[in-house]
GROMACS .gro file of C-alpha atoms in nm:
model
  395
    1UNK     CA    1   0.009   0.028  -0.021
    2UNK     CA    2   0.190   0.363  -0.107
    3UNK     CA    3   0.217   0.607   0.178
    4UNK     CA    4  -0.109   0.808  -0.052
    5UNK     CA    5  -0.334   0.534  -0.061
    6UNK     CA    6  -0.251   0.475   0.371
    7UNK     CA    7  -0.300   0.866   0.429
    8UNK     CA    8  -0.620   0.886   0.226
    9UNK     CA    9  -0.715   0.605   0.419
   10UNK     CA   10  -0.596   0.721   0.736
   11UNK     CA   11  -0.821   1.051   0.686
   12UNK     CA   12  -1.085   0.862   0.621
   13UNK     CA   13  -1.080   0.704   0.967
   14UNK     CA   14  -1.014   1.028   1.143
   15UNK     CA   15  -1.293   1.244   1.029
   16UNK     CA   16  -1.523   1.004   1.105
   17UNK     CA   17  -1.451   0.905   1.363
   18UNK     CA   18  -1.470   1.293   1.460
   19UNK     CA   19  -1.796   1.278   1.346
   20UNK     CA   20  -1.875   0.932   1.545
   21UNK     CA   21  -1.797   1.089   1.850
   22UNK     CA   22  -2.050   1.416   1.826
   23UNK     CA   23  -2.290   1.430   1.629
   24UNK     CA   24  -2.546   1.394   1.844
   25UNK     CA   25  -2.942   1.427   1.723
   26UNK     CA   26  -3.021   1.189   1.457
   27UNK     CA   27  -2.987   1.125   1.129
   28UNK     CA   28  -3.168   1.524   1.015
   29UNK     CA   29  -2.811   1.647   1.224
   30UNK     CA   30  -2.588   1.373   1.060
   31UNK     CA   31  -2.677   1.523   0.748
   32UNK     CA   32  -2.564   1.854   0.885
   33UNK     CA   33  -2.257   1.767   1.066
   34UNK     CA   34  -2.154   1.524   0.735
   35UNK     CA   35  -2.226   1.855   0.523
   36UNK     CA   36  -1.961   2.094   0.746
   37UNK     CA   37  -1.743   1.821   0.771
   38UNK     CA   38  -1.698   1.620   0.468
   39UNK     CA   39  -1.812   1.954   0.205
   40UNK     CA   40  -1.721   2.291   0.393
   41UNK     CA   41  -1.417   2.187   0.545
   42UNK     CA   42  -1.275   1.905   0.358
   43UNK     CA   43  -1.472   1.984   0.017
   44UNK     CA   44  -1.426   1.618  -0.055
   45UNK     CA   45  -1.736   1.658  -0.283
   46UNK     CA   46  -1.997   1.972  -0.363
   47UNK     CA   47  -2.332   2.097  -0.252
   48UNK     CA   48  -2.508   1.940  -0.556
   49UNK     CA   49  -2.289   1.573  -0.506
   50UNK     CA   50  -2.380   1.577  -0.167
   51UNK     CA   51  -2.718   1.603  -0.218
   52UNK     CA   52  -2.754   1.331  -0.460
   53UNK     CA   53  -2.598   1.154  -0.209
   54UNK     CA   54  -2.878   1.195   0.055
   55UNK     CA   55  -3.132   1.180  -0.219
   56UNK     CA   56  -3.036   0.805  -0.351
   57UNK     CA   57  -3.005   0.637   0.032
   58UNK     CA   58  -3.330   0.798   0.179
   59UNK     CA   59  -3.431   0.571  -0.156
   60UNK     CA   60  -3.225   0.293   0.018
   61UNK     CA   61  -3.403   0.129   0.324
   62UNK     CA   62  -3.162   0.104   0.644
   63UNK     CA   63  -3.022   0.416   0.814
   64UNK     CA   64  -2.949   0.692   0.535
   65UNK     CA   65  -2.711   0.879   0.720
   66UNK     CA   66  -2.451   0.623   0.768
   67UNK     CA   67  -2.513   0.510   0.445
   68UNK     CA   68  -2.451   0.854   0.357
   69UNK     CA   69  -2.111   0.885   0.563
   70UNK     CA   70  -2.040   0.479   0.357
   71UNK     CA   71  -2.151   0.669   0.004
   72UNK     CA   72  -1.879   0.956   0.094
   73UNK     CA   73  -1.589   0.705   0.225
   74UNK     CA   74  -1.617   0.485  -0.088
   75UNK     CA   75  -1.617   0.774  -0.305
   76UNK     CA   76  -1.275   0.846  -0.139
   77UNK     CA   77  -1.118   0.574  -0.112
   78UNK     CA   78  -1.294   0.247  -0.284
   79UNK     CA   79  -1.409  -0.038  -0.124
   80UNK     CA   80  -1.217  -0.007   0.227
   81UNK     CA   81  -1.276   0.343   0.243
   82UNK     CA   82  -1.663   0.303   0.295
   83UNK     CA   83  -1.562   0.054   0.545
   84UNK     CA   84  -1.356   0.250   0.713
   85UNK     CA   85  -1.607   0.547   0.736
   86UNK     CA   86  -1.859   0.334   0.855
   87UNK     CA   87  -1.650   0.146   1.145
   88UNK     CA   88  -1.556   0.526   1.249
   89UNK     CA   89  -1.872   0.703   1.230
   90UNK     CA   90  -2.037   0.400   1.402
   91UNK     CA   91  -1.764   0.220   1.651
   92UNK     CA   92  -1.761   0.492   1.902
   93UNK     CA   93  -2.132   0.496   1.983
   94UNK     CA   94  -2.157   0.083   1.920
   95UNK     CA   95  -1.846   0.084   2.241
   96UNK     CA   96  -2.011   0.386   2.450
   97UNK     CA   97  -2.412   0.246   2.369
   98UNK     CA   98  -2.282  -0.110   2.558
   99UNK     CA   99  -2.145   0.072   2.854
  100UNK     CA  100  -2.356   0.336   2.878
  101UNK     CA  101  -2.696   0.090   2.829
  102UNK     CA  102  -2.500  -0.085   3.202
  103UNK     CA  103  -2.455   0.231   3.397
  104UNK     CA  104  -2.819   0.352   3.227
  105UNK     CA  105  -2.991  -0.034   3.314
  106UNK     CA  106  -2.857  -0.024   3.784
  107UNK     CA  107  -2.965   0.343   3.780
  108UNK     CA  108  -3.323   0.364   3.570
  109UNK     CA  109  -3.248   0.728   3.487
  110UNK     CA  110  -3.364   0.855   3.139
  111UNK     CA  111  -3.353   1.187   3.199
  112UNK     CA  112  -3.041   1.468   3.278
  113UNK     CA  113  -2.975   1.784   3.190
  114UNK     CA  114  -2.721   1.705   2.984
  115UNK     CA  115  -2.869   1.503   2.733
  116UNK     CA  116  -3.105   1.762   2.684
  117UNK     CA  117  -2.832   2.014   2.591
  118UNK     CA  118  -2.747   1.744   2.334
  119UNK     CA  119  -3.077   1.716   2.184
  120UNK     CA  120  -3.056   2.120   2.152
  121UNK     CA  121  -2.823   2.155   1.989
  122UNK     CA  122  -2.949   1.906   1.754
  123UNK     CA  123  -3.136   2.242   1.657
  124UNK     CA  124  -2.899   2.454   1.586
  125UNK     CA  125  -2.709   2.183   1.408
  126UNK     CA  126  -3.032   2.134   1.128
  127UNK     CA  127  -3.154   2.474   1.073
  128UNK     CA  128  -2.732   2.555   0.967
  129UNK     CA  129  -2.755   2.276   0.751
  130UNK     CA  130  -3.034   2.389   0.636
  131UNK     CA  131  -2.949   2.755   0.548
  132UNK     CA  132  -2.648   2.611   0.303
  133UNK     CA  133  -2.826   2.383   0.140
  134UNK     CA  134  -3.154   2.544   0.071
  135UNK     CA  135  -2.906   2.830  -0.072
  136UNK     CA  136  -2.770   2.572  -0.360
  137UNK     CA  137  -3.065   2.375  -0.387
  138UNK     CA  138  -3.360   2.584  -0.400
  139UNK     CA  139  -3.248   2.850  -0.557
  140UNK     CA  140  -3.535   2.961  -0.751
  141UNK     CA  141  -3.912   2.954  -0.641
  142UNK     CA  142  -4.020   2.631  -0.836
  143UNK     CA  143  -3.800   2.488  -0.591
  144UNK     CA  144  -3.851   2.683  -0.347
  145UNK     CA  145  -4.174   2.605  -0.385
  146UNK     CA  146  -4.117   2.196  -0.367
  147UNK     CA  147  -3.929   2.209  -0.099
  148UNK     CA  148  -4.260   2.405   0.135
  149UNK     CA  149  -4.512   2.140  -0.007
  150UNK     CA  150  -4.242   1.831   0.056
  151UNK     CA  151  -4.220   1.999   0.422
  152UNK     CA  152  -4.538   2.020   0.489
  153UNK     CA  153  -4.658   1.675   0.319
  154UNK     CA  154  -4.368   1.521   0.543
  155UNK     CA  155  -4.555   1.662   0.841
  156UNK     CA  156  -4.915   1.603   0.761
  157UNK     CA  157  -4.817   1.257   0.674
  158UNK     CA  158  -4.534   1.105   0.897
  159UNK     CA  159  -4.457   0.745   0.719
  160UNK     CA  160  -4.176   0.623   0.570
  161UNK     CA  161  -4.389   0.548   0.277
  162UNK     CA  162  -4.547   0.836   0.274
  163UNK     CA  163  -4.173   1.024   0.242
  164UNK     CA  164  -4.126   0.815  -0.097
  165UNK     CA  165  -4.436   0.861  -0.220
  166UNK     CA  166  -4.330   1.313  -0.172
  167UNK     CA  167  -3.961   1.232  -0.272
  168UNK     CA  168  -4.127   1.028  -0.589
  169UNK     CA  169  -4.366   1.307  -0.747
  170UNK     CA  170  -4.089   1.553  -0.588
  171UNK     CA  171  -3.889   1.447  -0.901
  172UNK     CA  172  -4.148   1.396  -1.161
  173UNK     CA  173  -4.222   1.777  -1.118
  174UNK     CA  174  -3.923   1.838  -1.172
  175UNK     CA  175  -3.867   1.613  -1.513
  176UNK     CA  176  -4.211   1.796  -1.614
  177UNK     CA  177  -4.110   2.158  -1.565
  178UNK     CA  178  -3.632   2.140  -1.605
  179UNK     CA  179  -3.701   1.918  -1.892
  180UNK     CA  180  -3.598   2.172  -2.173
  181UNK     CA  181  -3.327   2.310  -1.988
  182UNK     CA  182  -2.962   2.156  -2.115
  183UNK     CA  183  -2.826   1.907  -1.793
  184UNK     CA  184  -2.517   2.052  -1.643
  185UNK     CA  185  -2.161   1.881  -1.662
  186UNK     CA  186  -2.150   1.612  -1.486
  187UNK     CA  187  -2.025   1.567  -1.077
  188UNK     CA  188  -1.674   1.359  -1.103
  189UNK     CA  189  -1.802   1.069  -0.865
  190UNK     CA  190  -1.504   0.813  -0.896
  191UNK     CA  191  -1.559   0.521  -0.842
  192UNK     CA  192  -1.282   0.205  -0.774
  193UNK     CA  193  -1.556  -0.061  -0.855
  194UNK     CA  194  -1.762  -0.097  -1.186
  195UNK     CA  195  -2.112  -0.263  -1.308
  196UNK     CA  196  -2.036  -0.602  -1.152
  197UNK     CA  197  -1.922  -0.573  -0.824
  198UNK     CA  198  -2.261  -0.363  -0.807
  199UNK     CA  199  -2.506  -0.679  -0.949
  200UNK     CA  200  -2.324  -0.921  -0.757
  201UNK     CA  201  -2.336  -0.715  -0.447
  202UNK     CA  202  -2.761  -0.687  -0.483
  203UNK     CA  203  -2.721  -1.080  -0.559
  204UNK     CA  204  -2.559  -1.124  -0.198
  205UNK     CA  205  -2.846  -0.920  -0.099
  206UNK     CA  206  -3.160  -1.101  -0.164
  207UNK     CA  207  -2.941  -1.424  -0.145
  208UNK     CA  208  -2.913  -1.309   0.182
  209UNK     CA  209  -3.258  -1.215   0.269
  210UNK     CA  210  -3.413  -1.496   0.149
  211UNK     CA  211  -3.219  -1.768   0.225
  212UNK     CA  212  -3.154  -1.671   0.617
  213UNK     CA  213  -3.513  -1.722   0.759
  214UNK     CA  214  -3.544  -2.056   0.563
  215UNK     CA  215  -3.268  -2.212   0.691
  216UNK     CA  216  -3.342  -2.074   1.110
  217UNK     CA  217  -3.540  -2.342   1.220
  218UNK     CA  218  -3.306  -2.572   1.121
  219UNK     CA  219  -2.986  -2.417   1.282
  220UNK     CA  220  -2.999  -2.435   1.668
  221UNK     CA  221  -2.648  -2.188   1.728
  222UNK     CA  222  -2.786  -1.814   1.871
  223UNK     CA  223  -2.526  -1.673   1.667
  224UNK     CA  224  -2.710  -1.729   1.396
  225UNK     CA  225  -3.056  -1.651   1.527
  226UNK     CA  226  -2.870  -1.280   1.590
  227UNK     CA  227  -2.809  -1.282   1.254
  228UNK     CA  228  -3.077  -1.405   1.096
  229UNK     CA  229  -3.320  -1.151   1.303
  230UNK     CA  230  -3.081  -0.799   1.235
  231UNK     CA  231  -3.016  -0.881   0.876
  232UNK     CA  232  -3.363  -0.915   0.827
  233UNK     CA  233  -3.498  -0.585   0.978
  234UNK     CA  234  -3.157  -0.404   0.868
  235UNK     CA  235  -3.263  -0.460   0.502
  236UNK     CA  236  -3.635  -0.326   0.554
  237UNK     CA  237  -3.648  -0.091   0.758
  238UNK     CA  238  -3.726   0.232   0.566
  239UNK     CA  239  -3.776   0.561   0.784
  240UNK     CA  240  -3.442   0.539   0.975
  241UNK     CA  241  -3.396   0.467   1.367
  242UNK     CA  242  -3.752   0.576   1.524
  243UNK     CA  243  -3.866   0.308   1.275
  244UNK     CA  244  -3.637   0.011   1.385
  245UNK     CA  245  -3.703   0.008   1.720
  246UNK     CA  246  -4.088  -0.099   1.693
  247UNK     CA  247  -3.960  -0.336   1.485
  248UNK     CA  248  -3.693  -0.481   1.706
  249UNK     CA  249  -3.927  -0.496   2.002
  250UNK     CA  250  -4.164  -0.733   1.838
  251UNK     CA  251  -3.904  -0.922   1.748
  252UNK     CA  252  -3.677  -1.017   2.070
  253UNK     CA  253  -3.920  -0.932   2.353
  254UNK     CA  254  -4.207  -1.192   2.238
  255UNK     CA  255  -3.946  -1.441   2.131
  256UNK     CA  256  -3.776  -1.412   2.534
  257UNK     CA  257  -3.427  -1.298   2.454
  258UNK     CA  258  -3.473  -0.979   2.686
  259UNK     CA  259  -3.812  -0.779   2.883
  260UNK     CA  260  -3.929  -0.553   2.792
  261UNK     CA  261  -3.804  -0.305   3.061
  262UNK     CA  262  -3.467  -0.428   2.912
  263UNK     CA  263  -3.461  -0.336   2.550
  264UNK     CA  264  -3.654   0.003   2.679
  265UNK     CA  265  -3.351   0.047   2.892
  266UNK     CA  266  -3.144   0.039   2.543
  267UNK     CA  267  -3.379   0.258   2.339
  268UNK     CA  268  -3.299   0.536   2.645
  269UNK     CA  269  -2.916   0.505   2.617
  270UNK     CA  270  -2.934   0.504   2.250
  271UNK     CA  271  -3.111   0.871   2.268
  272UNK     CA  272  -2.783   0.937   2.495
  273UNK     CA  273  -2.492   0.861   2.225
  274UNK     CA  274  -2.385   1.076   1.929
  275UNK     CA  275  -2.376   0.846   1.574
  276UNK     CA  276  -2.685   0.593   1.505
  277UNK     CA  277  -2.989   0.519   1.619
  278UNK     CA  278  -2.929   0.136   1.469
  279UNK     CA  279  -2.654   0.097   1.688
  280UNK     CA  280  -2.891   0.000   1.938
  281UNK     CA  281  -2.811  -0.287   1.748
  282UNK     CA  282  -2.476  -0.414   1.948
  283UNK     CA  283  -2.636  -0.328   2.386
  284UNK     CA  284  -2.942  -0.617   2.215
  285UNK     CA  285  -2.654  -0.843   2.141
  286UNK     CA  286  -2.472  -0.877   2.393
  287UNK     CA  287  -2.776  -0.880   2.557
  288UNK     CA  288  -2.850  -1.157   2.366
  289UNK     CA  289  -2.545  -1.343   2.301
  290UNK     CA  290  -2.224  -1.130   2.510
  291UNK     CA  291  -2.004  -0.978   2.282
  292UNK     CA  292  -1.964  -1.205   1.984
  293UNK     CA  293  -2.387  -1.149   1.945
  294UNK     CA  294  -2.295  -0.767   1.988
  295UNK     CA  295  -2.067  -0.829   1.738
  296UNK     CA  296  -2.333  -1.041   1.485
  297UNK     CA  297  -2.527  -0.802   1.558
  298UNK     CA  298  -2.394  -0.444   1.442
  299UNK     CA  299  -2.253  -0.584   1.134
  300UNK     CA  300  -2.599  -0.769   1.065
  301UNK     CA  301  -2.802  -0.438   1.154
  302UNK     CA  302  -2.535  -0.258   0.897
  303UNK     CA  303  -2.435  -0.532   0.631
  304UNK     CA  304  -2.726  -0.422   0.363
  305UNK     CA  305  -2.632  -0.070   0.443
  306UNK     CA  306  -2.311  -0.189   0.242
  307UNK     CA  307  -2.471  -0.443  -0.039
  308UNK     CA  308  -2.707  -0.154  -0.130
  309UNK     CA  309  -2.519   0.131  -0.138
  310UNK     CA  310  -2.248  -0.091  -0.307
  311UNK     CA  311  -2.499  -0.179  -0.594
  312UNK     CA  312  -2.607   0.098  -0.640
  313UNK     CA  313  -2.338   0.357  -0.640
  314UNK     CA  314  -2.214   0.187  -1.010
  315UNK     CA  315  -2.488   0.240  -1.181
  316UNK     CA  316  -2.620   0.628  -0.974
  317UNK     CA  317  -2.309   0.722  -1.139
  318UNK     CA  318  -2.453   0.659  -1.514
  319UNK     CA  319  -2.758   0.722  -1.449
  320UNK     CA  320  -2.760   1.023  -1.342
  321UNK     CA  321  -2.567   1.232  -1.594
  322UNK     CA  322  -2.881   1.181  -1.799
  323UNK     CA  323  -3.089   1.528  -1.926
  324UNK     CA  324  -3.426   1.389  -1.758
  325UNK     CA  325  -3.225   1.228  -1.442
  326UNK     CA  326  -3.065   1.557  -1.364
  327UNK     CA  327  -3.427   1.722  -1.409
  328UNK     CA  328  -3.548   1.449  -1.150
  329UNK     CA  329  -3.312   1.506  -0.906
  330UNK     CA  330  -3.343   1.931  -0.911
  331UNK     CA  331  -3.677   1.803  -0.788
  332UNK     CA  332  -3.580   1.532  -0.559
  333UNK     CA  333  -3.276   1.770  -0.376
  334UNK     CA  334  -3.569   2.041  -0.304
  335UNK     CA  335  -3.766   1.804  -0.163
  336UNK     CA  336  -3.502   1.685   0.040
  337UNK     CA  337  -3.462   2.030   0.171
  338UNK     CA  338  -3.761   2.020   0.264
  339UNK     CA  339  -3.827   1.700   0.493
  340UNK     CA  340  -3.498   1.848   0.646
  341UNK     CA  341  -3.723   2.093   0.755
  342UNK     CA  342  -3.965   1.925   0.862
  343UNK     CA  343  -3.701   1.693   1.041
  344UNK     CA  344  -3.638   2.084   1.205
  345UNK     CA  345  -3.994   2.081   1.330
  346UNK     CA  346  -4.073   1.750   1.423
  347UNK     CA  347  -3.843   1.502   1.613
  348UNK     CA  348  -3.610   1.752   1.632
  349UNK     CA  349  -3.724   2.067   1.727
  350UNK     CA  350  -4.054   1.909   1.929
  351UNK     CA  351  -3.856   1.684   2.100
  352UNK     CA  352  -3.574   1.960   2.247
  353UNK     CA  353  -3.722   2.275   2.305
  354UNK     CA  354  -3.989   2.254   2.608
  355UNK     CA  355  -3.912   2.555   2.817
  356UNK     CA  356  -3.853   2.911   2.725
  357UNK     CA  357  -3.425   2.828   2.852
  358UNK     CA  358  -3.410   2.540   2.610
  359UNK     CA  359  -3.516   2.811   2.334
  360UNK     CA  360  -3.215   3.070   2.460
  361UNK     CA  361  -2.960   2.790   2.468
  362UNK     CA  362  -3.052   2.719   2.114
  363UNK     CA  363  -2.972   3.081   1.973
  364UNK     CA  364  -2.725   3.081   2.172
  365UNK     CA  365  -2.553   2.775   2.042
  366UNK     CA  366  -2.662   2.856   1.667
  367UNK     CA  367  -2.487   3.175   1.698
  368UNK     CA  368  -2.192   3.019   1.818
  369UNK     CA  369  -2.191   2.751   1.518
  370UNK     CA  370  -2.319   2.981   1.236
  371UNK     CA  371  -2.144   3.335   1.342
  372UNK     CA  372  -1.817   3.226   1.558
  373UNK     CA  373  -1.851   2.938   1.322
  374UNK     CA  374  -1.711   2.726   1.622
  375UNK     CA  375  -1.654   2.351   1.516
  376UNK     CA  376  -1.994   2.139   1.558
  377UNK     CA  377  -1.839   1.899   1.841
  378UNK     CA  378  -1.661   2.193   2.024
  379UNK     CA  379  -2.072   2.324   2.026
  380UNK     CA  380  -2.200   1.988   2.174
  381UNK     CA  381  -1.926   1.988   2.452
  382UNK     CA  382  -2.042   2.390   2.563
  383UNK     CA  383  -2.436   2.303   2.472
  384UNK     CA  384  -2.435   1.965   2.710
  385UNK     CA  385  -2.289   2.202   2.938
  386UNK     CA  386  -2.531   2.453   2.922
  387UNK     CA  387  -2.852   2.214   2.932
  388UNK     CA  388  -2.687   2.025   3.316
  389UNK     CA  389  -2.674   2.429   3.407
  390UNK     CA  390  -3.025   2.440   3.271
  391UNK     CA  391  -3.151   2.140   3.466
  392UNK     CA  392  -2.994   2.263   3.776
  393UNK     CA  393  -3.052   2.611   3.824
  394UNK     CA  394  -3.436   2.606   3.696
  395UNK     CA  395  -3.535   2.221   3.710
   0.00000   0.00000   0.00000
């Protein structure tokens, strides 16, 4: 391995690990953190390509923010780059969650001031991301209108199917409205693997999804049952982490893997750590099968995302250069801005701001992030401290 390539891999791992340690607030906030790190700071890609990746990952089942991170890693450093990007973003929260969940289960406490602060900082992060993406992706009235309609529809039809329908309709609008415009030059999308690898990934994705449940009655092993549960859920869940929770609960509680109280304890812990909510798999897997169970659960939960991204990117790089696809993406990207705007209100704002002091902390964190241009991780620490002080002073 050459020195330049090794340096690139280390850069991918260090950037994603920093995000894995500081990205509080759920998928919508993660999109903001990613944009700040990868688009603005490191300039690995521009807003247009970034929005394309976000739109693509909205279509795929699984954790959208993790898939965006994997995609960026693959663009930057091939398949190994995607793996390193995933490890950096996911492993910190897996390890923290496994330890922190145990502490929370002992104390029985899920509410604290600094956790509230972490929820509050997500409001500022998502609002900041909206400002930047909105300027680039909704530069005219038609696309601004699409964004507003998408935001309203997302709030009024809060389902994963509704969100997919919004994106599809926005794409159709883009084709109809911008069909006569000349498609801009394609943004470079360097991949170290091609369509053959993509096809193999799709075959493997469906093979595991179909074969794994068929053989489960014949393989009486805990590790196999864990793999089957988490791979299947990771393959079919649309709508992000909060949608996966009831699906997992139905798989592990009635079957006797753990009590409802233990499952809820894991959910409480997952709210307090950075990174994707899908890392709850580490907590559940440890209860179901100790350390090896946690490792299998986490790998099985995210493996579908890898295969889907790997299978889609080689074809996406080709079809996105077509004029009609470009026209559709103008509508889709505007809808993504609207969906992010809806997420800013619910669940980000509604779960964080309950009193005037909460909104004061939002204003402080937004000012520090946007006008003082402090790094997000510093703003996260300051806001967590302010949240703890708020609880101590105002209750």
